[in-house]
């Protein structure tokens, strides 16, 4: 099956990506690398498609959601203090 993993370069998302690849799925990772690290995907980088896209970019998201079977939404902003000082981003 073909899946999109948003936040796939983060800690949880990257582990999910590796598991999905191990089970033979085609994976597109969408991550803006705000808190994720592309290095988290080094062991599967040749087996996935990586797109540096912010999930708030609706046009890009729509464009890249064609012909997929499902989405694992792991993208999140994780700094609690920032949610108080910049709530519009959360």
XYZ file of N, CA and C in Angstrom:
270
model
N 0.849 -1.177 0.000
C 0.000 0.000 0.000
C 0.892 1.237 0.000
N 0.304 2.346 -0.381
C 1.037 3.617 -0.449
C 0.511 4.547 0.644
N 1.429 4.996 1.507
C 1.061 5.856 2.623
C 1.865 7.145 2.627
N 1.255 8.187 3.187
C 1.945 9.432 3.511
C 2.100 9.460 5.021
N 3.302 9.831 5.481
C 3.537 10.031 6.910
C 3.933 11.485 7.093
N 3.036 12.283 7.671
C 3.391 13.665 7.987
C 4.213 13.640 9.272
N 5.203 14.511 9.342
C 6.081 14.489 10.508
C 6.967 13.256 10.541
N 7.215 12.691 9.386
C 7.962 11.438 9.299
C 9.433 11.531 9.627
N 9.969 12.735 9.777
C 11.379 12.881 10.156
C 11.539 13.081 11.657
N 10.441 13.117 12.375
C 10.496 13.247 13.830
C 10.777 11.910 14.489
N 10.864 11.923 15.802
C 11.207 10.704 16.540
C 10.184 9.594 16.304
N 8.932 9.866 16.578
C 7.888 8.845 16.419
C 7.658 8.539 14.941
N 7.537 9.591 14.136
C 7.264 9.404 12.714
C 8.322 8.588 11.999
N 9.588 8.819 12.312
C 10.667 8.093 11.631
C 10.645 6.604 11.984
N 10.296 6.282 13.209
C 10.178 4.865 13.573
C 9.009 4.212 12.831
N 7.920 4.945 12.691
C 6.776 4.439 11.933
C 7.159 4.217 10.473
N 7.863 5.183 9.885
C 8.299 5.065 8.487
C 9.138 3.803 8.302
N 10.091 3.577 9.180
C 10.958 2.394 9.074
C 10.152 1.104 9.157
N 9.176 1.063 10.035
C 8.332 -0.126 10.168
C 7.499 -0.351 8.905
N 6.928 0.724 8.377
C 6.115 0.599 7.164
C 6.957 0.144 5.976
N 8.163 0.692 5.842
C 9.068 0.277 4.764
C 9.426 -1.198 4.935
N 9.745 -1.595 6.153
C 10.097 -2.993 6.440
C 8.977 -3.942 6.028
N 7.739 -3.465 6.133
C 6.589 -4.288 5.771
C 6.186 -4.143 4.310
N 7.036 -3.491 3.510
C 6.853 -3.466 2.067
C 5.973 -2.367 1.514
N 5.674 -1.363 2.302
C 4.814 -0.283 1.828
C 5.622 0.820 1.147
N 4.968 1.533 0.238
C 5.561 2.709 -0.406
C 5.236 3.915 0.463
N 6.266 4.691 0.805
C 6.087 5.772 1.765
C 6.540 7.105 1.198
N 5.685 8.114 1.380
C 6.059 9.504 1.156
C 6.055 10.180 2.512
N 7.184 10.783 2.856
C 7.302 11.526 4.108
C 7.133 12.998 3.795
N 6.240 13.649 4.523
C 6.057 15.096 4.418
C 6.439 15.696 5.759
N 7.477 16.540 5.736
C 7.986 17.129 6.976
C 8.683 18.437 6.622
N 8.456 19.473 7.420
C 9.128 20.751 7.170
C 10.437 20.869 7.947
N 10.793 19.823 8.671
C 12.039 19.750 9.440
C 12.149 20.824 10.509
N 11.005 21.332 10.965
C 11.006 22.320 12.047
C 11.555 21.695 13.327
N 11.103 20.500 13.639
C 11.647 19.787 14.795
C 12.206 18.424 14.406
N 11.833 17.908 13.249
C 12.344 16.619 12.796
C 13.735 16.755 12.200
N 14.380 15.631 12.016
C 15.723 15.602 11.438
C 15.743 14.602 10.292
N 16.189 15.050 9.143
C 16.250 14.170 7.982
C 17.155 12.961 8.253
N 18.157 13.145 9.120
C 19.067 12.047 9.465
C 18.329 10.879 10.115
N 17.182 11.150 10.718
C 16.392 10.068 11.322
C 15.939 9.047 10.287
N 15.988 9.446 9.014
C 15.513 8.577 7.939
C 16.652 7.998 7.104
N 17.897 8.193 7.547
C 19.049 7.767 6.746
C 18.979 6.308 6.311
N 18.551 5.416 7.194
C 18.575 3.995 6.832
C 17.511 3.601 5.803
N 16.539 4.477 5.553
C 15.511 4.175 4.542
C 15.432 5.244 3.451
N 16.385 6.168 3.432
C 16.288 7.312 2.513
C 16.184 6.909 1.048
N 16.743 5.761 0.676
C 16.669 5.309 -0.712
C 15.376 4.559 -1.015
N 14.556 4.351 -0.005
C 13.326 3.574 -0.172
C 12.066 4.407 0.006
N 12.229 5.706 0.259
C 11.077 6.583 0.497
C 11.174 7.812 -0.390
N 10.069 8.511 -0.488
C 10.056 9.835 -1.100
C 9.956 10.831 0.047
N 10.860 11.818 0.078
C 10.838 12.836 1.122
C 10.471 14.174 0.508
N 9.472 14.850 1.090
C 9.049 16.170 0.626
C 9.139 17.152 1.780
N 9.914 18.207 1.596
C 10.052 19.249 2.617
C 8.902 20.232 2.430
N 7.786 19.931 3.070
C 6.552 20.708 2.928
C 5.968 20.936 4.316
N 5.457 22.118 4.546
C 4.727 22.411 5.778
C 3.283 21.949 5.586
N 2.727 21.254 6.553
C 1.364 20.737 6.391
C 0.325 21.846 6.307
N 0.714 23.081 6.621
C -0.205 24.210 6.476
C -0.224 24.756 5.049
N 0.622 24.233 4.183
C 0.644 24.610 2.769
C -0.371 23.710 2.055
N -1.620 24.127 2.091
C -2.721 23.287 1.626
C -2.611 22.892 0.161
N -2.150 23.802 -0.699
C -2.020 23.471 -2.120
C -1.008 22.344 -2.334
N 0.140 22.442 -1.674
C 1.153 21.387 -1.800
C 0.664 20.075 -1.208
N -0.037 20.160 -0.100
C -0.562 18.942 0.516
C -1.560 18.254 -0.410
N -2.469 19.030 -0.965
C -3.469 18.447 -1.864
C -2.798 17.805 -3.075
N -1.817 18.485 -3.621
C -1.092 17.984 -4.793
C -0.417 16.642 -4.503
N 0.049 16.454 -3.288
C 0.809 15.253 -2.950
C -0.014 14.175 -2.256
N -1.320 14.322 -2.246
C -2.193 13.326 -1.629
C -2.905 12.457 -2.661
N -2.462 12.516 -3.875
C -3.108 11.738 -4.929
C -2.583 10.295 -4.922
N -3.452 9.372 -5.205
C -3.090 7.956 -5.337
C -2.429 7.367 -4.093
N -2.924 7.736 -2.925
C -2.415 7.131 -1.698
C -3.545 6.364 -1.016
N -3.155 5.423 -0.192
C -4.143 4.600 0.510
C -4.444 5.087 1.915
N -3.536 5.882 2.484
C -3.782 6.365 3.836
C -2.730 7.348 4.294
N -3.056 8.046 5.376
C -2.160 9.048 5.960
C -1.965 8.725 7.439
N -0.721 8.739 7.852
C -0.377 8.666 9.272
C 0.076 10.063 9.665
N -0.743 10.763 10.439
C -0.460 12.158 10.787
C 0.338 12.209 12.086
N 1.643 12.427 11.941
C 2.536 12.503 13.091
C 3.121 13.902 13.271
N 2.791 14.824 12.378
C 3.344 16.179 12.450
C 2.752 16.935 13.632
N 3.633 17.609 14.356
C 3.177 18.403 15.498
C 4.275 19.364 15.924
N 3.857 20.480 16.443
C 4.792 21.377 17.112
C 4.810 20.945 18.568
N 5.985 20.851 19.148
C 6.083 20.175 20.443
C 6.586 21.031 21.601
N 6.905 22.283 21.352
C 7.451 23.121 22.425
C 6.299 23.849 23.115
N 5.963 23.406 24.305
C 4.808 23.943 25.021
C 4.940 25.443 25.246
N 6.110 25.916 25.629
C 6.298 27.349 25.871
C 5.969 28.176 24.629
N 6.371 27.691 23.466
C 6.078 28.417 22.227
C 4.580 28.498 21.961
N 3.830 27.518 22.415
C 2.383 27.547 22.190
C 1.722 28.696 22.944
N 2.367 29.196 23.978
C 1.852 30.352 24.711
C 2.279 31.663 24.067
N 3.505 31.701 23.547
C 4.008 32.949 22.968
C 3.634 33.112 21.502
N 3.376 31.994 20.804
C 2.982 32.046 19.390
C 1.812 31.096 19.135
N 0.682 31.325 19.787
C -0.431 30.375 19.680
C -0.976 30.228 18.262
N -0.810 31.223 17.426
C -1.320 31.142 16.050
C -0.636 30.034 15.253
N 0.544 29.626 15.668
C 1.256 28.552 14.980
C 0.786 27.179 15.439
N 0.088 27.144 16.553
C -0.347 25.872 17.110
C -1.819 25.664 16.837
